Coordinates of C-alpha atoms in Angstrom, one line a residue:
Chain O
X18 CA 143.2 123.8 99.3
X19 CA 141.3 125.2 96.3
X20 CA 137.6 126.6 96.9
X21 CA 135.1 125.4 94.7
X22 CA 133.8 128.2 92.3
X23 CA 130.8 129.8 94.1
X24 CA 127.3 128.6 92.0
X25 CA 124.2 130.4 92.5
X26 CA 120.8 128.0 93.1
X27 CA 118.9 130.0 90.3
X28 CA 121.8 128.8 88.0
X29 CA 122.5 125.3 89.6
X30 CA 118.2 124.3 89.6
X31 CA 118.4 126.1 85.7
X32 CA 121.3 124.0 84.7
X33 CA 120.1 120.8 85.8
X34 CA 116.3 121.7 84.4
X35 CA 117.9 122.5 80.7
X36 CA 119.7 119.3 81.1
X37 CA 116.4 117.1 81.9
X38 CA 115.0 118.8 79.1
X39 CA 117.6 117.9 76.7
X40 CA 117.3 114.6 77.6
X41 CA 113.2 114.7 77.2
X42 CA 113.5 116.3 74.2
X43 CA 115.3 113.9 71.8
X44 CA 112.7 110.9 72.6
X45 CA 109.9 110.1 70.9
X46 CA 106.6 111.4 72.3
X47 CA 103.2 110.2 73.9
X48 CA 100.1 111.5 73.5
X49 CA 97.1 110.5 76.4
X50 CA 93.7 111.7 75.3
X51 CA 90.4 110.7 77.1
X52 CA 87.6 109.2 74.7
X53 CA 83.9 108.2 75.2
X54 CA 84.8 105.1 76.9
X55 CA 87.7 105.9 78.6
X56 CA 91.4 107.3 78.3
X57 CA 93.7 106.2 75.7
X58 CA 97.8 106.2 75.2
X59 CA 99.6 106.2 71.9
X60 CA 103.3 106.4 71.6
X61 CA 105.5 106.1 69.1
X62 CA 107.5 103.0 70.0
X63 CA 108.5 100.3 67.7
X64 CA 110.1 98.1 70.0
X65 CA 106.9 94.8 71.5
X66 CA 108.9 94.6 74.4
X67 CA 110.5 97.7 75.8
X68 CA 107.2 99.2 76.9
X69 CA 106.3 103.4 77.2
X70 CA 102.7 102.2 78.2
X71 CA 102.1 100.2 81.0
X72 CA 99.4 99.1 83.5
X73 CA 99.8 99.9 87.2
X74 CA 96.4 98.7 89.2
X75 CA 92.9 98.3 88.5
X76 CA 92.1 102.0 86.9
X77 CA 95.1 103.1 86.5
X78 CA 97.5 102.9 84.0
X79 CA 101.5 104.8 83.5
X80 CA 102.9 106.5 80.7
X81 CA 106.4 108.0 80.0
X82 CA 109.0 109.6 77.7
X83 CA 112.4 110.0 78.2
X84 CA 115.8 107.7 79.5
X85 CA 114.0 104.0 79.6
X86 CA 115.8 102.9 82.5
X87 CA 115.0 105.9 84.9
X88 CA 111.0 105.4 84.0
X89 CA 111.1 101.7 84.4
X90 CA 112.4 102.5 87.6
X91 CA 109.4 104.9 88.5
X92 CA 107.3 102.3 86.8
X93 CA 108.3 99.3 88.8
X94 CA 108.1 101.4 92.5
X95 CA 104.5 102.5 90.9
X96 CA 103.3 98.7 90.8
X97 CA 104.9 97.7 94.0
X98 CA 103.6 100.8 96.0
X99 CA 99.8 100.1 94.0
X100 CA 100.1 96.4 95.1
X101 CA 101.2 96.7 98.7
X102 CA 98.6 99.7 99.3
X103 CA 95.9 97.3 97.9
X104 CA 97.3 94.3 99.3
X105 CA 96.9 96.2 103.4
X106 CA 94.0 97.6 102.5
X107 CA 91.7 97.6 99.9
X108 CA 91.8 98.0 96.1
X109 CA 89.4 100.7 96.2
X110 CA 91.9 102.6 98.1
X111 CA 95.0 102.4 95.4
X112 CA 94.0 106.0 93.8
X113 CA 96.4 107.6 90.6
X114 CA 96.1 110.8 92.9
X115 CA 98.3 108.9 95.8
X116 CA 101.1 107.5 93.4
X117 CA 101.1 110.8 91.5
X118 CA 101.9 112.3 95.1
X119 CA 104.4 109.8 95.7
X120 CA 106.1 110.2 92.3
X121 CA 106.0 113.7 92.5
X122 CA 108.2 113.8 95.8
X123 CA 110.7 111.4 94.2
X124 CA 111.0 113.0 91.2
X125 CA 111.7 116.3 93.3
X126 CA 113.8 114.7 96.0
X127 CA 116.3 113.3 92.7
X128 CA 116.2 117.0 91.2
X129 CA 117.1 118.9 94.3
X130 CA 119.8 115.7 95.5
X131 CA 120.9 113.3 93.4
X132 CA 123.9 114.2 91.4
X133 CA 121.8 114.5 88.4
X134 CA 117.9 114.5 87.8
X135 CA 115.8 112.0 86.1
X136 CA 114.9 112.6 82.0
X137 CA 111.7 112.0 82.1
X138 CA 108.3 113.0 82.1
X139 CA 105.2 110.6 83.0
X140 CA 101.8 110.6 83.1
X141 CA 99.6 108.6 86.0
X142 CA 95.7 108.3 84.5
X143 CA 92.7 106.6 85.8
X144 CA 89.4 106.3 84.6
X145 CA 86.0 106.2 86.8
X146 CA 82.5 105.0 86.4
X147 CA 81.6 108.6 85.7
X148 CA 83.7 109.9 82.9
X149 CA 83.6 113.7 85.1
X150 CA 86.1 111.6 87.8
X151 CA 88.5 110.7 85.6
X152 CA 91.9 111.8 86.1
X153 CA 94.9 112.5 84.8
X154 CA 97.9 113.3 85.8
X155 CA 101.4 115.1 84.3
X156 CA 104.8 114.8 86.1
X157 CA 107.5 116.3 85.0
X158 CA 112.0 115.8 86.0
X159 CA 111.3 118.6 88.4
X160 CA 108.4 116.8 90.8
X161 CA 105.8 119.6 89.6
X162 CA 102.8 118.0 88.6
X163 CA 100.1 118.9 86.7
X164 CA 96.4 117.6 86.8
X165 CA 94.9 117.8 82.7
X166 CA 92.1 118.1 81.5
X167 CA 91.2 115.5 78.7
X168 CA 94.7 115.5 77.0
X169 CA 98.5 115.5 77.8
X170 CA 101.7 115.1 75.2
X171 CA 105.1 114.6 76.2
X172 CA 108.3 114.7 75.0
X173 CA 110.3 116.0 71.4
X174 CA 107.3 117.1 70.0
X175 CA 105.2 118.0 72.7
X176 CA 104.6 121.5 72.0
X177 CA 103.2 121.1 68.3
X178 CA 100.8 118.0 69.5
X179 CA 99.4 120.1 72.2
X180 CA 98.7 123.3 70.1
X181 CA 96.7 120.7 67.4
X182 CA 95.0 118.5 70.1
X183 CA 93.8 121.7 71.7
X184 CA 92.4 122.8 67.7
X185 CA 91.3 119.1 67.1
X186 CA 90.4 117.3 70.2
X187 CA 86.9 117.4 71.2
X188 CA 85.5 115.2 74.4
X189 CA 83.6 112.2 73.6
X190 CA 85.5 111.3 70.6
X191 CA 85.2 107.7 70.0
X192 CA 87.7 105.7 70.6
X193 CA 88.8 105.6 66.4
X194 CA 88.7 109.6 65.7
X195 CA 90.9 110.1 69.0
X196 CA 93.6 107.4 68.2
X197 CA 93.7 108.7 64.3
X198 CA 94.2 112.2 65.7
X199 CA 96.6 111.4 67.9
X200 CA 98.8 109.2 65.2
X201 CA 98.3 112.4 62.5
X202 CA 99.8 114.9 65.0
X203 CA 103.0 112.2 66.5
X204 CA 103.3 112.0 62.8
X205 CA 103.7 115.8 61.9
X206 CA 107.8 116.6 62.5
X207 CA 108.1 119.1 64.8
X208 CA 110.3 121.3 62.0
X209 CA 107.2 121.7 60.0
X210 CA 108.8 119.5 57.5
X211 CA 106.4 116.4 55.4
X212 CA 104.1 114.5 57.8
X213 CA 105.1 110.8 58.5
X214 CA 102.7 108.2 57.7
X215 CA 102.8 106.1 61.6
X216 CA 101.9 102.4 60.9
X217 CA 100.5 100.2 63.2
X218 CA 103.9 98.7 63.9
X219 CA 105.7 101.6 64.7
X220 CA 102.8 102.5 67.7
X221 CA 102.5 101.0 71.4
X222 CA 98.3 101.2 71.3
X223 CA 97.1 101.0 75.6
X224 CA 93.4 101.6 76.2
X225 CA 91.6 102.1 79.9
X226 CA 88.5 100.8 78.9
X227 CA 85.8 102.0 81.4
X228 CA 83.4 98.7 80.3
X229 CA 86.5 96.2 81.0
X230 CA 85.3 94.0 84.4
X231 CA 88.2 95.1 86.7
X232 CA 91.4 95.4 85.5
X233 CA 90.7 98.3 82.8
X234 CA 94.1 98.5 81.4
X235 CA 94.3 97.0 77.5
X236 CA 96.5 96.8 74.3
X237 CA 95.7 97.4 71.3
X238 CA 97.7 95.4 68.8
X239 CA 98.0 94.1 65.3
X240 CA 94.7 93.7 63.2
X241 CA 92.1 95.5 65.6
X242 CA 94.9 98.9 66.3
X243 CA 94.7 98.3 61.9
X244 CA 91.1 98.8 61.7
X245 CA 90.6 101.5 64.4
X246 CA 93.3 103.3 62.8
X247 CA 91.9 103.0 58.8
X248 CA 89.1 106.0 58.8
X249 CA 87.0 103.3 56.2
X250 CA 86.7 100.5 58.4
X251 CA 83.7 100.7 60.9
X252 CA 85.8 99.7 64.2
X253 CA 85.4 102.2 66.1
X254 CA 85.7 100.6 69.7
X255 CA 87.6 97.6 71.1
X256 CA 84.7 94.6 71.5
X257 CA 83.5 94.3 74.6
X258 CA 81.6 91.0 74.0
X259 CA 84.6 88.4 72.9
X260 CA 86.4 89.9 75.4
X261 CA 89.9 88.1 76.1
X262 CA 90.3 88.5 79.9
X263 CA 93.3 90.3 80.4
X264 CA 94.1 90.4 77.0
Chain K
X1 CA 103.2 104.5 103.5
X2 CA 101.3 107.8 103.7
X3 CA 100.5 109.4 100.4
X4 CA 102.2 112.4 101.2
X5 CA 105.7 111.2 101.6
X6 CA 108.0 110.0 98.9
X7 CA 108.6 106.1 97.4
X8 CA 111.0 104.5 99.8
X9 CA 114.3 103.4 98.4
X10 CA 113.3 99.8 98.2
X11 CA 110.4 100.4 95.8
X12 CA 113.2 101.8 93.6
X13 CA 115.6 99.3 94.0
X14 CA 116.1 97.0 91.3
X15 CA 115.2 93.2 91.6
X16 CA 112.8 90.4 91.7
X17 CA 109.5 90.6 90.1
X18 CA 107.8 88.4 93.1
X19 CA 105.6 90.5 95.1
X20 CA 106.4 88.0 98.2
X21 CA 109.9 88.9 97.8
X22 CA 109.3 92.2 98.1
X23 CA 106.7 92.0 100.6
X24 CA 109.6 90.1 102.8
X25 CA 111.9 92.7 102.4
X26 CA 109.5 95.3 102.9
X27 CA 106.9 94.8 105.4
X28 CA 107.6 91.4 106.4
X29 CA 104.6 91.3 109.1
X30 CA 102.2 91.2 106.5
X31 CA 103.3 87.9 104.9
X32 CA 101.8 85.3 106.1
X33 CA 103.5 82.1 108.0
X34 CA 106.4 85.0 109.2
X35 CA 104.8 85.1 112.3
X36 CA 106.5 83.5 115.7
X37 CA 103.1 81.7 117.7
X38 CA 103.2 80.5 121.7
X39 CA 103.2 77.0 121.5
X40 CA 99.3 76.3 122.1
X41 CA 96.9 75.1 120.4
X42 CA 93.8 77.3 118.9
X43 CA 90.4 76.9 118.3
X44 CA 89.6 78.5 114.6
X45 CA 87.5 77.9 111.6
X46 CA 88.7 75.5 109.4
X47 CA 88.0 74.7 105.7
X48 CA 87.1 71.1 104.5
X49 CA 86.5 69.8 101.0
X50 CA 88.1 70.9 98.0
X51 CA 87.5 68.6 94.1
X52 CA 88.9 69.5 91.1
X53 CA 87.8 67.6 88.1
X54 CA 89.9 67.8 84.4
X55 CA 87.5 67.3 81.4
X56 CA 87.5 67.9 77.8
X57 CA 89.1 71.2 76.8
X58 CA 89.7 72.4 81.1
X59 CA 89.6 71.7 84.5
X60 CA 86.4 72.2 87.3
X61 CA 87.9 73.1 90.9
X62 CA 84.5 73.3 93.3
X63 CA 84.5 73.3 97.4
X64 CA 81.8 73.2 99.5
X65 CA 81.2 76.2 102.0
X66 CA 81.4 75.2 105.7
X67 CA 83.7 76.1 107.7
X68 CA 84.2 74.4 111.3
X69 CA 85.7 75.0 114.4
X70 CA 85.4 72.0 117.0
X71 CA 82.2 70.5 116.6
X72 CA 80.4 73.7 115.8
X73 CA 79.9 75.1 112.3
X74 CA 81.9 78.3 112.4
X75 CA 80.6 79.4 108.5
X76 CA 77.8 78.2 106.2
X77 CA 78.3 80.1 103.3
X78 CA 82.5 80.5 103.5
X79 CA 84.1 80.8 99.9
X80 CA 86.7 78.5 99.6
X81 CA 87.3 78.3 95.5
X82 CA 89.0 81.7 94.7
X83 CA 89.9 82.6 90.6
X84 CA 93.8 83.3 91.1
X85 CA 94.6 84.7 88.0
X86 CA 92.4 84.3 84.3
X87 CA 93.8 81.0 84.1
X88 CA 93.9 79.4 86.9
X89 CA 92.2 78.6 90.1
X90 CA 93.3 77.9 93.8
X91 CA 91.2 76.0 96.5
X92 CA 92.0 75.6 100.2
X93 CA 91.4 73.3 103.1
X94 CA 92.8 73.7 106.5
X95 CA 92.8 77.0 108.8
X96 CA 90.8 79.6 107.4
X97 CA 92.1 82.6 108.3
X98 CA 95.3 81.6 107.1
X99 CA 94.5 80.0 103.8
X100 CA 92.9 82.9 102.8
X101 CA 95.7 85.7 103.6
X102 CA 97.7 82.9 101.4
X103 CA 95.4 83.5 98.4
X104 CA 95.0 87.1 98.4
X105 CA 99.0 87.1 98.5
X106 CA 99.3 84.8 95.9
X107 CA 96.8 86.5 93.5
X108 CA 98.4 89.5 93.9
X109 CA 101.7 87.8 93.0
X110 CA 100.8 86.2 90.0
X111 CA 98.8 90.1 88.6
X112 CA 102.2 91.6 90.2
X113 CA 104.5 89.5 88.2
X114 CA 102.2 89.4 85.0
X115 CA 102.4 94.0 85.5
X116 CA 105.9 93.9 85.9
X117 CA 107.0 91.4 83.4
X118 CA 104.7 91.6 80.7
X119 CA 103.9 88.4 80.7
X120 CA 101.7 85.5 82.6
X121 CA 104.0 83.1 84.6
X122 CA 103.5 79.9 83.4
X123 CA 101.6 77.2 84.5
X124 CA 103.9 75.6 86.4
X125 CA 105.4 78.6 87.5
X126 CA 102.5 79.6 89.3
X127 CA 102.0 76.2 90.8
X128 CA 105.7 76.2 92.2
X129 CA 104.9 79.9 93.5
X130 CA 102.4 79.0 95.8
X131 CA 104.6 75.7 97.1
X132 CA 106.9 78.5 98.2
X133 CA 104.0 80.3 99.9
X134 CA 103.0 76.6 101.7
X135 CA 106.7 75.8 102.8
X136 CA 106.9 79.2 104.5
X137 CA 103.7 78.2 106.3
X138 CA 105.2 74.8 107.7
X139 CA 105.8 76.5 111.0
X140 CA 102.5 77.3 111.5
X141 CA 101.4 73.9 109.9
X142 CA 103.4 72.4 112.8
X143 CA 101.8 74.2 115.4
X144 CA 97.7 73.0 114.1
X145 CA 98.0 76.2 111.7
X146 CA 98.3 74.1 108.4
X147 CA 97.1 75.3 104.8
X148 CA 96.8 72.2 101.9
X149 CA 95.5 74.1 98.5
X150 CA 94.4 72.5 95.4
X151 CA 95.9 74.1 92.6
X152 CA 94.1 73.8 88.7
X153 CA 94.9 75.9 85.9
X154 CA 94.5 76.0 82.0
X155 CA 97.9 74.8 80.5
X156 CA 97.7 77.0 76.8
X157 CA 101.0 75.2 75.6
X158 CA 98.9 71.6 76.0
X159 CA 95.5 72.8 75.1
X160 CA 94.3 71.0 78.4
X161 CA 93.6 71.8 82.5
X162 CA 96.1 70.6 85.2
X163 CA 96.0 70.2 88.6
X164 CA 98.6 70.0 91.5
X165 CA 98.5 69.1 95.2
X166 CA 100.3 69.8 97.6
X167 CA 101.5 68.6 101.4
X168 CA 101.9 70.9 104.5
X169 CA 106.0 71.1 103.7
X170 CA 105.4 72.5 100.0
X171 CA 105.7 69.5 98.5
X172 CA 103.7 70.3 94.4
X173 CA 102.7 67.0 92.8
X174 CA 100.7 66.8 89.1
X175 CA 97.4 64.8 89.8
X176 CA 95.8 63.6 86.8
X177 CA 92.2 63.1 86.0
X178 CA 91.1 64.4 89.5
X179 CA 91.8 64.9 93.0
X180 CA 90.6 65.9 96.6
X181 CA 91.3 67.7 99.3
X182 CA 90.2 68.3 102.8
X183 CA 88.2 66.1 105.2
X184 CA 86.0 64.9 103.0
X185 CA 88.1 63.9 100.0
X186 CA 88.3 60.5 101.0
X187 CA 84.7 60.2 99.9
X188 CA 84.7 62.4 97.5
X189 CA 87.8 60.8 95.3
X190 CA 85.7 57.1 96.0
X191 CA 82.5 58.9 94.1
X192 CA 85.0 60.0 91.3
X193 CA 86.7 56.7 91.1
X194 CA 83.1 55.5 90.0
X195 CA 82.0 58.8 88.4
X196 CA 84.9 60.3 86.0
X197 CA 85.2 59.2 82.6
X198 CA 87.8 60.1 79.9
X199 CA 86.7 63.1 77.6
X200 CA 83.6 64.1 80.3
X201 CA 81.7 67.6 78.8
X202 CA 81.9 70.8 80.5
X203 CA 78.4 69.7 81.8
X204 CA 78.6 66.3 82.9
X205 CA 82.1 67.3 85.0
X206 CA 79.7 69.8 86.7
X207 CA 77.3 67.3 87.4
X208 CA 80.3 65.1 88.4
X209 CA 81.8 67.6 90.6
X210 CA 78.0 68.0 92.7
X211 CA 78.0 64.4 93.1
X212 CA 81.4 63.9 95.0
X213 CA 80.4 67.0 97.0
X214 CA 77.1 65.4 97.9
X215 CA 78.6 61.9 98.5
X216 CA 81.3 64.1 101.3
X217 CA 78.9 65.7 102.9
X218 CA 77.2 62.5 103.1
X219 CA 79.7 60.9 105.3
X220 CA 82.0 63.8 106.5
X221 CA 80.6 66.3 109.2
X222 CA 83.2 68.7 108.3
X223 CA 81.7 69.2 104.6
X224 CA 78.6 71.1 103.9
X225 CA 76.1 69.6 101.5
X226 CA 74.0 71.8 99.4
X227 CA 71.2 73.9 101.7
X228 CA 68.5 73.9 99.5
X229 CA 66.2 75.9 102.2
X230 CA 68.6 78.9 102.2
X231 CA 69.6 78.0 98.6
X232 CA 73.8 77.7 98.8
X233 CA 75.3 76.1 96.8
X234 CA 79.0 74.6 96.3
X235 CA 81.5 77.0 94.6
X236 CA 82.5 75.9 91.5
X237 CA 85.3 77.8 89.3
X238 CA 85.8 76.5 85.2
X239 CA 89.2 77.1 84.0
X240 CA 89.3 76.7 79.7
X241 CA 90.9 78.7 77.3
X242 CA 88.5 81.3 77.8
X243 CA 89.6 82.4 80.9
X244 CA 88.2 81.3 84.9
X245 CA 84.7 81.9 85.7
X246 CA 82.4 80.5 88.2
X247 CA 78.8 78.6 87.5
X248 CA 76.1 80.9 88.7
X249 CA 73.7 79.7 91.7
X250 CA 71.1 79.2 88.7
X251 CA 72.9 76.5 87.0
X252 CA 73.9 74.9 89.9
X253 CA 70.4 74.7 91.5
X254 CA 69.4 73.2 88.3
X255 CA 72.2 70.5 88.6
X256 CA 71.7 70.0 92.2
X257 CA 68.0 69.4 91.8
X258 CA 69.1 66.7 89.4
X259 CA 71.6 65.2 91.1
X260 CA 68.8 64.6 94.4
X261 CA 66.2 63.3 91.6
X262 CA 68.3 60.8 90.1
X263 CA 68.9 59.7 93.9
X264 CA 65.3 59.8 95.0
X265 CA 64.6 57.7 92.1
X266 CA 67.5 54.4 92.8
X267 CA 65.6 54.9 96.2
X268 CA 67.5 56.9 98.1
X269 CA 71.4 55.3 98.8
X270 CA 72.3 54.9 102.2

């Protein structure tokens, strides 16, 4: 009987971390950035049906980068455990604080466990009646989390977007500036090569929208993500008067 | 489920996008009609009489708001019309406590399906979800326990409201035009036979809808009439294109006031 070559845990957590990373690194990234009315997530995603941006409960909305089927995963045990915590008690008391917890020892549990860890990073935000309460939250493969202040980006690009959202992003931004900043920097390649023009097709557009009656969560598609986006047009909010519900 | 400990393994399984499935699985003791009863009967609130009206462009669903247990009035100002997703609405007659648990589980099923998916179920979809909810009730139902919802939603494919019934054993049937539930429906659906006219506005089916109420609490002691001395009113959801909302206590004083004015003046009916 052979013995197995003797690994050290520094170089088993290291290899396993460099691979998650790997894995991050090639997608596509996702900026989150708070605005006057509330928090808002762009990612570059041209695909209307495989979603990066999702809603979760009431305030709180999911975003992620990395292997699609391990963060629809996360995603679909993040709806079930908001749903079943507000279906027993109340849903006042689903909070992104509680499903960051819960995500966070899963995603740790899978690092330290499971044959290999999960690619993917995610955020968990929510949005309050007082813009000071709003939360956001960063998870990363490992299970560490993070709790950000006004902006987060994730994934191939990350480290470029955060350098220029922490030169460019200011807090209450209105809702146009903060999305046309956020499409200029997913649009700078990370190699310092020429800037990519992102068109409205090539984004997945989510908003919390603080004035929204309940569920907060909203896309933003097609001609109104167009005008927000153009720096002529006026739009500079989503209308709150001919609201769709649920739209 | 303390917020300290990691998802359990079934959140993460892969599956159905019912929330009732996964409740079953789950935490079966919270779904409602799982429960094993002692053979005896009970004395508990029950709901009475539920109308839902189609007119031009959607549908009206209105109750009225006692509740009674025996011959006492258990609730005066009970909610029995509930908004079950934006477009559609769900009323119930029968056990209270029950009926209710149903409709909180089944709005959360139709926003858990709508998260997870993507996209609303349709119409019919919904209306065959909550026949599954009913049929798993039929226990119960045999035991005194029974739930009968009226179902009414806005159908965007047709451009026009529909409304279901349903029995005790699940059974979902398509009414047309308008339909009653509850102890006092039998009154109710005679003052519509008389009342409901193809193409009604939004306005006359309100006015409609108060009548057949007033004409079941009129004969049915189970079914509260308007209380103009504490002013409450009759619930009364709209479902159209634009989404479910319910007519303020304003606008229904105002319609209520007309309704006993036009009756005052034939010289009161008997």
């Amino acid at each position: 009987m052979s013995m197995p070559f003797y690994v050290s845990p520094e170089q088993l957590m290291k290899d396993r971390a460099d691979y998650a990373r790997k894995g991050i690194a090639r997608g596509r990234s996702v900026v989150v950035l708070a605005y006057d009315g509330g928090i808002a997530f762009v990612a570059e995603n041209p695909s209307r049906a495989l979603h990066k941006v999702s809603e979760i409960y009431d305030r709180i909305a999911f975003a992620a980068v990395g292997k699609y089927n391990e963060f629809e995963n996360l995603r679909v045990a993040g709806i079930r455990y908001a749903d079943l915590r507000g279906y027993s008690y109340d849903r006042s008391d689903v909070t992104a604080r509680g499903l960051a917890n819960a995500y966070a020892q899963t995603l740790g549990t899978v690092f330290t466990q499971e044959s290999k860890p999960y690619e993917v990073e995610i955020v968990v935000a929510q949005v309050d009646e007082d813009p000071q309460d709003d939360q956001i939250y960063r998870l990363t493969y490992d299970g560490s989390v993070g709790d950000e202040q006004g902006f987060v980006a994730m994934g191939g690009g990350a480290e470029d977007i955060t350098s220029g959202l922490q030169e460019h992003w200011r807090p209450g931004m209105d809702l146009g500036t903060a999305l046309r900043l956020a499409v200029q920097l997913l649009g700078e390649s990370p190699g310092g090569g020429d800037a990519r023009v992102l068109s409205a097709g090539q984004l997945e557009v989510a908003v919390l929208d603080r004035a929204r009656e309940r569920r907060k969560f909203r896309r933003i598609e097609n001609s109104l993500l167009t005008a927000l986006l153009s720096p002529d047009d006026p739009t500079s909010d989503v209308p709150h008067t001919e609201d769709q519900p649920g739209a | 489920m303390t917020a300290r400990s990691k998802l359990p393994a079934s959140y993460l399984q892969t599956g159905s996008s019912s929330f009732t499935e996964f409740l079953s699985a789950h935490s079966p003791d919270l779904v409602p009609g799982s429960r094993t009863l002692p053979v005896a009967a009970v004395d508990v609130p029950h709901g009475t009489t539920i109308v839902a009206v189609a007119y031009a462009g959607g549908v009206l669903l209105a109750g009225d708001r006692r509740a009674t247990m025996g011959n006492l009035i258990a609730n005066n100002e009970m909610l029995k019309v509930f908004a079950a997703d934006d477009f559609s609405a769900v009323g119930i007659a029968g056990t209270a406590g029950t009926a209710i648990e149903m409709v909180r589980l089944f709005q959360v099923e139709l926003e858990h399906y709508e998260k997870i998916e993507g996209t609303r179920l349709s119409l019919v979809g919904k209306a065959n979800r909550l026949a599954t909810m009913i049929r798993g009730n039929l226990g119960m139902a045999m035991q005194g326990l029974s739930v009968v919802p009226l179902f009414a939603g806005f159908d965007s494919g047709r451009g026009a409201g529909r409304i279901f019934s349903y029995d005790v054993t699940g059974g979902c049937y398509e009414e047309h035009d308008f339909h009653s539930v509850g102890s006092g429906s039998l009154f109710a659906r005679g003052a519509l036979k008389k009342l409901w006219r193809r193409e009604l506005s939004q306005d006359d089916a309100v006015r409609v809808t108060i009548e057949a109420l007033y004409d079941a609490a009129d004969d049915d002691s189970a079914t509260g009439g308007p209380d103009l001395g504490r002013r409450i009113w009759p619930t009364v959801a709209i479902v159209d294109g634009e989404g479910t909302r319910f007519v303020t206590d304003d606008e229904l004083a105002a319609v209520v006031a007309q309704v006993l004015e036009s009756r005052r003046e034939i010289g009161g009916t008997r």
